[in-house]
PDB file of C-alpha atoms and ligand atoms in Angstrom:
ATOM      1  CA  MET A   1      26.547 -43.437-204.428  1.00 98.00           C
ATOM      2  CA  LYS A   2      30.235 -44.054-204.009  1.00 98.00           C
ATOM      3  CA  ILE A   3      31.501 -44.645-200.468  1.00 98.00           C
ATOM      4  CA  PHE A   4      34.820 -43.263-199.298  1.00 98.00           C
ATOM      5  CA  ILE A   5      36.314 -43.837-195.861  1.00 98.00           C
ATOM      6  CA  ASP A   6      37.376 -40.666-194.053  1.00 98.00           C
ATOM      7  CA  SER A   7      40.390 -41.862-192.113  1.00 97.00           C
ATOM      8  CA  GLY A   8      44.142 -41.781-191.722  1.00 97.00           C
ATOM      9  CA  MET A   9      44.228 -45.052-189.750  1.00 98.00           C
ATOM     10  CA  LEU A  10      45.626 -47.827-191.935  1.00 97.00           C
ATOM     11  CA  GLU A  11      43.978 -50.618-189.942  1.00 97.00           C
ATOM     12  CA  GLU A  12      40.542 -48.961-190.355  1.00 98.00           C
ATOM     13  CA  ILE A  13      41.085 -48.472-194.085  1.00 98.00           C
ATOM     14  CA  ARG A  14      42.247 -52.099-194.471  1.00 98.00           C
ATOM     15  CA  GLU A  15      39.289 -53.448-192.507  1.00 98.00           C
ATOM     16  CA  ALA A  16      36.643 -51.387-194.367  1.00 98.00           C
ATOM     17  CA  ALA A  17      38.259 -52.174-197.723  1.00 98.00           C
ATOM     18  CA  SER A  18      38.081 -55.892-196.895  1.00 98.00           C
ATOM     19  CA  TRP A  19      34.268 -55.578-196.741  1.00 98.00           C
ATOM     20  CA  GLY A  20      34.284 -54.739-200.473  1.00 98.00           C
ATOM     21  CA  ILE A  21      32.391 -51.459-200.062  1.00 97.00           C
ATOM     22  CA  VAL A  22      35.130 -48.806-200.177  1.00 98.00           C
ATOM     23  CA  ASP A  23      35.519 -46.795-203.393  1.00 98.00           C
ATOM     24  CA  GLY A  24      38.055 -44.267-202.134  1.00 98.00           C
ATOM     25  CA  VAL A  25      39.687 -42.566-199.136  1.00 98.00           C
ATOM     26  CA  THR A  26      39.723 -39.008-197.828  1.00 98.00           C
ATOM     27  CA  THR A  27      42.292 -37.649-195.409  1.00 97.00           C
ATOM     28  CA  ASN A  28      42.854 -34.229-193.915  1.00 96.00           C
ATOM     29  CA  PRO A  29      45.653 -32.734-191.788  1.00 96.00           C
ATOM     30  CA  SER A  30      43.814 -33.541-188.534  1.00 96.00           C
ATOM     31  CA  LEU A  31      43.353 -37.197-189.522  1.00 97.00           C
ATOM     32  CA  VAL A  32      47.015 -37.443-190.577  1.00 95.00           C
ATOM     33  CA  MET A  33      48.069 -35.984-187.213  1.00 97.00           C
ATOM     34  CA  LYS A  34      45.938 -38.618-185.389  1.00 95.00           C
ATOM     35  CA  SER A  35      47.500 -41.441-187.446  1.00 96.00           C
ATOM     36  CA  GLY A  36      51.014 -40.510-186.279  1.00 96.00           C
ATOM     37  CA  VAL A  37      52.402 -41.645-189.661  1.00 96.00           C
ATOM     38  CA  PRO A  38      54.405 -39.219-191.881  1.00 96.00           C
ATOM     39  CA  PHE A  39      51.996 -38.039-194.614  1.00 96.00           C
ATOM     40  CA  ARG A  40      53.900 -39.267-197.641  1.00 96.00           C
ATOM     41  CA  SER A  41      54.394 -42.761-196.161  1.00 97.00           C
ATOM     42  CA  LEU A  42      50.698 -42.838-195.218  1.00 97.00           C
ATOM     43  CA  LEU A  43      49.643 -42.015-198.786  1.00 97.00           C
ATOM     44  CA  GLU A  44      52.045 -44.623-200.178  1.00 97.00           C
ATOM     45  CA  GLU A  45      50.386 -47.271-197.965  1.00 97.00           C
ATOM     46  CA  ILE A  46      46.785 -46.172-198.652  1.00 98.00           C
ATOM     47  CA  VAL A  47      47.200 -46.387-202.433  1.00 98.00           C
ATOM     48  CA  LYS A  48      48.241 -50.031-201.995  1.00 98.00           C
ATOM     49  CA  ILE A  49      45.040 -50.819-200.058  1.00 98.00           C
ATOM     50  CA  VAL A  50      42.360 -48.994-202.078  1.00 98.00           C
ATOM     51  CA  ASP A  51      42.310 -48.703-205.857  1.00 98.00           C
ATOM     52  CA  GLY A  52      40.240 -45.526-206.039  1.00 98.00           C
ATOM     53  CA  PRO A  53      40.491 -41.783-205.447  1.00 98.00           C
ATOM     54  CA  ILE A  54      42.663 -40.916-202.418  1.00 98.00           C
ATOM     55  CA  SER A  55      42.402 -37.310-201.244  1.00 98.00           C
ATOM     56  CA  ALA A  56      45.594 -35.631-200.020  1.00 97.00           C
ATOM     57  CA  GLU A  57      45.210 -32.126-198.602  1.00 97.00           C
ATOM     58  CA  VAL A  58      47.629 -29.254-199.191  1.00 98.00           C
ATOM     59  CA  VAL A  59      48.560 -26.930-196.336  1.00 97.00           C
ATOM     60  CA  SER A  60      49.800 -23.922-198.314  1.00 98.00           C
ATOM     61  CA  THR A  61      47.453 -20.953-198.389  1.00 98.00           C
ATOM     62  CA  LYS A  62      48.862 -19.426-201.591  1.00 98.00           C
ATOM     63  CA  ALA A  63      48.069 -20.841-205.023  1.00 98.00           C
ATOM     64  CA  ASP A  64      51.716 -21.302-206.018  1.00 98.00           C
ATOM     65  CA  GLY A  65      52.470 -23.292-202.884  1.00 98.00           C
ATOM     66  CA  MET A  66      49.312 -25.397-203.300  1.00 98.00           C
ATOM     67  CA  ILE A  67      50.265 -26.209-206.892  1.00 98.00           C
ATOM     68  CA  GLN A  68      53.777 -27.179-205.857  1.00 98.00           C
ATOM     69  CA  GLU A  69      52.459 -29.479-203.100  1.00 98.00           C
ATOM     70  CA  ALA A  70      49.861 -30.904-205.499  1.00 98.00           C
ATOM     71  CA  GLU A  71      52.453 -31.780-208.118  1.00 98.00           C
ATOM     72  CA  GLY A  72      54.499 -33.616-205.469  1.00 97.00           C
ATOM     73  CA  PHE A  73      51.474 -35.635-204.239  1.00 97.00           C
ATOM     74  CA  ALA A  74      50.297 -36.394-207.775  1.00 97.00           C
ATOM     75  CA  LYS A  75      53.610 -38.121-208.482  1.00 97.00           C
ATOM     76  CA  ILE A  76      52.976 -40.672-205.699  1.00 97.00           C
ATOM     77  CA  HIS A  77      50.164 -42.456-207.577  1.00 98.00           C
ATOM     78  CA  ARG A  78      47.636 -41.878-210.379  1.00 97.00           C
ATOM     79  CA  ASN A  79      44.766 -42.185-207.823  1.00 98.00           C
ATOM     80  CA  ILE A  80      45.836 -39.219-205.708  1.00 98.00           C
ATOM     81  CA  VAL A  81      43.303 -36.365-205.716  1.00 98.00           C
ATOM     82  CA  ILE A  82      44.475 -33.020-204.371  1.00 98.00           C
ATOM     83  CA  LYS A  83      42.352 -31.569-201.591  1.00 98.00           C
ATOM     84  CA  ILE A  84      42.313 -27.791-201.763  1.00 98.00           C
ATOM     85  CA  PRO A  85      40.561 -25.420-199.330  1.00 98.00           C
ATOM     86  CA  LEU A  86      37.740 -23.280-200.682  1.00 98.00           C
ATOM     87  CA  ILE A  87      39.491 -19.917-200.548  1.00 98.00           C
ATOM     88  CA  VAL A  88      40.289 -17.583-203.444  1.00 98.00           C
ATOM     89  CA  GLU A  89      43.873 -18.866-203.665  1.00 98.00           C
ATOM     90  CA  GLY A  90      42.441 -22.371-203.713  1.00 98.00           C
ATOM     91  CA  LEU A  91      40.199 -21.554-206.679  1.00 98.00           C
ATOM     92  CA  LYS A  92      43.242 -20.291-208.587  1.00 98.00           C
ATOM     93  CA  ALA A  93      45.134 -23.489-207.787  1.00 98.00           C
ATOM     94  CA  ILE A  94      42.161 -25.660-208.838  1.00 98.00           C
ATOM     95  CA  ARG A  95      41.990 -23.893-212.212  1.00 98.00           C
ATOM     96  CA  THR A  96      45.720 -24.423-212.839  1.00 98.00           C
ATOM     97  CA  LEU A  97      45.634 -28.061-211.703  1.00 98.00           C
ATOM     98  CA  ALA A  98      42.558 -28.788-213.848  1.00 98.00           C
ATOM     99  CA  ALA A  99      44.450 -27.476-216.880  1.00 98.00           C
ATOM    100  CA  LYS A 100      47.305 -29.859-216.026  1.00 97.00           C
ATOM    101  CA  GLY A 101      44.875 -32.794-215.725  1.00 97.00           C
ATOM    102  CA  ILE A 102      45.347 -33.120-211.937  1.00 98.00           C
ATOM    103  CA  LYS A 103      42.134 -34.004-210.090  1.00 98.00           C
ATOM    104  CA  THR A 104      41.030 -31.901-207.127  1.00 98.00           C
ATOM    105  CA  ASN A 105      38.680 -32.172-204.167  1.00 98.00           C
ATOM    106  CA  CYS A 106      37.659 -28.688-203.053  1.00 98.00           C
ATOM    107  CA  THR A 107      37.215 -28.876-199.287  1.00 98.00           C
ATOM    108  CA  LEU A 108      35.758 -26.811-196.443  1.00 98.00           C
ATOM    109  CA  CYS A 109      32.673 -25.878-198.475  1.00 98.00           C
ATOM    110  CA  PHE A 110      29.870 -24.381-196.380  1.00 98.00           C
ATOM    111  CA  SER A 111      27.622 -22.667-198.961  1.00 98.00           C
ATOM    112  CA  ALA A 112      26.085 -23.377-202.351  1.00 98.00           C
ATOM    113  CA  PRO A 113      27.611 -20.279-204.001  1.00 98.00           C
ATOM    114  CA  GLN A 114      31.039 -21.503-202.859  1.00 98.00           C
ATOM    115  CA  ALA A 115      30.255 -24.857-204.491  1.00 98.00           C
ATOM    116  CA  LEU A 116      29.329 -23.122-207.748  1.00 98.00           C
ATOM    117  CA  LEU A 117      32.642 -21.217-207.744  1.00 98.00           C
ATOM    118  CA  ALA A 118      34.608 -24.428-207.122  1.00 98.00           C
ATOM    119  CA  ALA A 119      32.838 -26.075-210.045  1.00 98.00           C
ATOM    120  CA  LYS A 120      33.543 -23.075-212.287  1.00 98.00           C
ATOM    121  CA  ALA A 121      37.221 -23.327-211.357  1.00 98.00           C
ATOM    122  CA  GLY A 122      37.186 -26.970-212.470  1.00 98.00           C
ATOM    123  CA  ALA A 123      37.081 -28.969-209.236  1.00 98.00           C
ATOM    124  CA  THR A 124      36.599 -32.717-209.708  1.00 98.00           C
ATOM    125  CA  TYR A 125      34.858 -33.033-206.308  1.00 98.00           C
ATOM    126  CA  ILE A 126      33.233 -30.555-203.942  1.00 98.00           C
ATOM    127  CA  SER A 127      33.255 -31.433-200.230  1.00 98.00           C
ATOM    128  CA  PRO A 128      30.424 -29.737-198.295  1.00 98.00           C
ATOM    129  CA  PHE A 129      30.876 -30.320-194.543  1.00 98.00           C
ATOM    130  CA  VAL A 130      27.414 -31.324-193.326  1.00 98.00           C
ATOM    131  CA  GLY A 131      28.287 -32.267-189.731  1.00 98.00           C
ATOM    132  CA  ARG A 132      30.022 -28.986-189.019  1.00 98.00           C
ATOM    133  CA  LEU A 133      26.955 -27.082-190.279  1.00 98.00           C
ATOM    134  CA  ASP A 134      24.700 -29.191-188.039  1.00 98.00           C
ATOM    135  CA  ASP A 135      27.086 -28.302-185.184  1.00 98.00           C
ATOM    136  CA  ILE A 136      26.114 -24.629-185.570  1.00 98.00           C
ATOM    137  CA  SER A 137      22.370 -25.360-185.830  1.00 98.00           C
ATOM    138  CA  THR A 138      22.285 -25.104-189.623  1.00 98.00           C
ATOM    139  CA  ASP A 139      20.835 -27.944-191.736  1.00 98.00           C
ATOM    140  CA  GLY A 140      23.894 -29.522-193.334  1.00 98.00           C
ATOM    141  CA  MET A 141      21.923 -31.779-195.658  1.00 98.00           C
ATOM    142  CA  GLN A 142      20.022 -28.774-197.060  1.00 98.00           C
ATOM    143  CA  LEU A 143      23.363 -27.650-198.472  1.00 98.00           C
ATOM    144  CA  ILE A 144      23.679 -30.969-200.322  1.00 98.00           C
ATOM    145  CA  ARG A 145      20.140 -30.510-201.739  1.00 98.00           C
ATOM    146  CA  ASP A 146      20.963 -26.956-202.875  1.00 98.00           C
ATOM    147  CA  ILE A 147      24.228 -27.967-204.551  1.00 98.00           C
ATOM    148  CA  ARG A 148      22.553 -30.954-206.249  1.00 98.00           C
ATOM    149  CA  LEU A 149      19.877 -28.621-207.643  1.00 98.00           C
ATOM    150  CA  ILE A 150      22.379 -26.053-208.898  1.00 98.00           C
ATOM    151  CA  TYR A 151      24.756 -28.595-210.428  1.00 98.00           C
ATOM    152  CA  ASP A 152      21.822 -30.350-212.130  1.00 98.00           C
ATOM    153  CA  ASN A 153      20.444 -27.030-213.418  1.00 98.00           C
ATOM    154  CA  TYR A 154      23.652 -26.396-215.312  1.00 98.00           C
ATOM    155  CA  LYS A 155      24.741 -29.992-215.928  1.00 98.00           C
ATOM    156  CA  ILE A 156      27.899 -29.383-213.919  1.00 98.00           C
ATOM    157  CA  PRO A 157      30.154 -32.467-213.820  1.00 98.00           C
ATOM    158  CA  THR A 158      31.799 -31.694-210.449  1.00 98.00           C
ATOM    159  CA  GLN A 159      30.954 -34.559-208.104  1.00 98.00           C
ATOM    160  CA  ILE A 160      29.289 -33.826-204.771  1.00 99.00           C
ATOM    161  CA  LEU A 161      31.251 -35.518-201.992  1.00 98.00           C
ATOM    162  CA  THR A 162      29.247 -35.262-198.774  1.00 98.00           C
ATOM    163  CA  ALA A 163      31.865 -34.772-196.043  1.00 98.00           C
ATOM    164  CA  SER A 164      31.901 -34.378-192.278  1.00 98.00           C
ATOM    165  CA  ALA A 165      29.258 -37.112-192.163  1.00 98.00           C
ATOM    166  CA  ARG A 166      28.668 -38.171-188.588  1.00 97.00           C
ATOM    167  CA  SER A 167      25.715 -40.570-188.651  1.00 97.00           C
ATOM    168  CA  PRO A 168      23.803 -43.180-190.659  1.00 97.00           C
ATOM    169  CA  MET A 169      21.128 -40.494-191.240  1.00 98.00           C
ATOM    170  CA  HIS A 170      23.662 -38.354-193.116  1.00 98.00           C
ATOM    171  CA  PHE A 171      24.401 -41.421-195.241  1.00 98.00           C
ATOM    172  CA  LEU A 172      20.720 -42.156-195.928  1.00 98.00           C
ATOM    173  CA  ASP A 173      19.888 -38.533-196.750  1.00 98.00           C
ATOM    174  CA  ALA A 174      22.931 -38.164-199.013  1.00 98.00           C
ATOM    175  CA  ALA A 175      21.833 -41.226-200.991  1.00 98.00           C
ATOM    176  CA  LYS A 176      18.233 -39.969-201.259  1.00 98.00           C
ATOM    177  CA  ILE A 177      19.374 -36.538-202.451  1.00 98.00           C
ATOM    178  CA  GLY A 178      21.731 -38.006-205.023  1.00 98.00           C
ATOM    179  CA  SER A 179      25.121 -37.053-203.617  1.00 98.00           C
ATOM    180  CA  ASP A 180      27.697 -38.639-205.926  1.00 98.00           C
ATOM    181  CA  VAL A 181      29.913 -39.702-203.023  1.00 98.00           C
ATOM    182  CA  ILE A 182      29.855 -39.751-199.234  1.00 98.00           C
ATOM    183  CA  THR A 183      32.936 -39.971-197.079  1.00 98.00           C
ATOM    184  CA  ALA A 184      32.317 -41.392-193.627  1.00 98.00           C
ATOM    185  CA  PRO A 185      34.461 -42.304-190.631  1.00 98.00           C
ATOM    186  CA  PHE A 186      34.972 -46.007-189.900  1.00 98.00           C
ATOM    187  CA  GLY A 187      32.593 -45.827-186.922  1.00 97.00           C
ATOM    188  CA  VAL A 188      29.725 -44.693-189.156  1.00 98.00           C
ATOM    189  CA  LEU A 189      30.476 -47.403-191.732  1.00 98.00           C
ATOM    190  CA  LYS A 190      30.291 -49.986-188.941  1.00 97.00           C
ATOM    191  CA  GLN A 191      26.936 -48.591-187.772  1.00 97.00           C
ATOM    192  CA  LEU A 192      25.585 -48.839-191.330  1.00 96.00           C
ATOM    193  CA  ALA A 193      26.425 -52.528-191.598  1.00 93.00           C
ATOM    194  CA  HIS A 194      24.502 -53.529-188.467  1.00 94.00           C
ATOM    195  CA  HIS A 195      20.832 -53.870-187.648  1.00 95.00           C
ATOM    196  CA  PRO A 196      19.481 -55.411-184.417  1.00 96.00           C
ATOM    197  CA  LEU A 197      16.798 -57.324-186.356  1.00 97.00           C
ATOM    198  CA  THR A 198      19.509 -58.859-188.567  1.00 97.00           C
ATOM    199  CA  ASP A 199      21.352 -60.038-185.440  1.00 97.00           C
ATOM    200  CA  LEU A 200      18.169 -61.367-183.804  1.00 98.00           C
ATOM    201  CA  GLY A 201      17.053 -63.062-187.022  1.00 98.00           C
ATOM    202  CA  LEU A 202      20.418 -64.724-187.531  1.00 98.00           C
ATOM    203  CA  ALA A 203      20.534 -65.943-183.913  1.00 98.00           C
ATOM    204  CA  LYS A 204      17.068 -67.513-184.352  1.00 98.00           C
ATOM    205  CA  PHE A 205      17.971 -69.177-187.684  1.00 98.00           C
ATOM    206  CA  LEU A 206      21.146 -70.651-186.183  1.00 98.00           C
ATOM    207  CA  ALA A 207      19.301 -71.855-183.054  1.00 98.00           C
ATOM    208  CA  ASP A 208      16.596 -73.501-185.201  1.00 97.00           C
ATOM    209  CA  TRP A 209      19.266 -75.090-187.376  1.00 97.00           C
ATOM    210  CA  GLU A 210      20.830 -76.674-184.309  1.00 96.00           C
ATOM    211  CA  LYS A 211      17.382 -78.065-183.338  1.00 96.00           C
ATOM    212  CA  ALA A 212      16.811 -79.345-186.896  1.00 96.00           C
ATOM    213  CA  LYS A 213      20.058 -81.318-186.767  1.00 91.00           C
ATOM    214  CA  LYS A 214      18.911 -83.229-183.662  1.00 87.00           C
TER     215      LYS A 214
HETATM  216  O1  LIG B   1      36.737 -34.915-194.777  1.00 58.10           O
HETATM  217  C1  LIG B   1      36.381 -33.860-193.939  1.00 58.10           C
HETATM  218  C2  LIG B   1      35.846 -34.428-192.671  1.00 58.10           C
HETATM  219  O2  LIG B   1      36.766 -35.319-192.194  1.00 58.10           O
HETATM  220  C3  LIG B   1      35.543 -33.477-191.576  1.00 58.10           C
HETATM  221  O3  LIG B   1      34.875 -34.206-190.609  1.00 58.10           O
HETATM  222  O4  LIG B   1      33.899 -34.677-188.415  1.00 58.10           O
HETATM  223  O5  LIG B   1      35.991 -33.294-188.607  1.00 58.10           O
HETATM  224  O6  LIG B   1      33.789 -32.371-189.310  1.00 58.10           O
HETATM  225  P1  LIG B   1      34.635 -33.598-189.149  1.00 58.10           P
END
């Protein structure tokens, strides 16, 4: 499973990338707003840090506008992937961009039929939002299972990018189900790297090593 960091904070992206575990980056308008950095400059910095897919989201709600924004972002770097909302106009834009060879990440997916439509339109990635489904008492990870089943049934190449991941359990379940990618905030990546038994074990080894030297 590929691991993307879901962040617009350059220091978080730099730190996670330095661990050697980051395959790509996802951003969205809310994350860009939190970063306080103009979007284009932010993308220009991120592509220097991570050599992998970098999602940049359009804000137009009409296909023509989305395509125009997409073409502008695509010129920044070959790794830019255009994030397009899962609305009818978005499907049209995905189809046009696929024909032009521009990669897309279809976002705000909340149902398996939506994911099938995005794949039919030619999306490179589909981003089902598991945390936001959990928020409304619906099993977010069941959506990942359903999409995996449907895509496997028809050998669909669109990659499942588990998004809105909020916990290590989302990460574990996504890997067990066979999600192609998960994007997780820096805080979740930090949680994944730590285990109390690792810390206790290391402290004991180091203490014993000090005794052994005496
Ligand atoms: O990439 C989409 C993701 O960032 C949404 O996460 O936590 O705002 O639901 P969240």
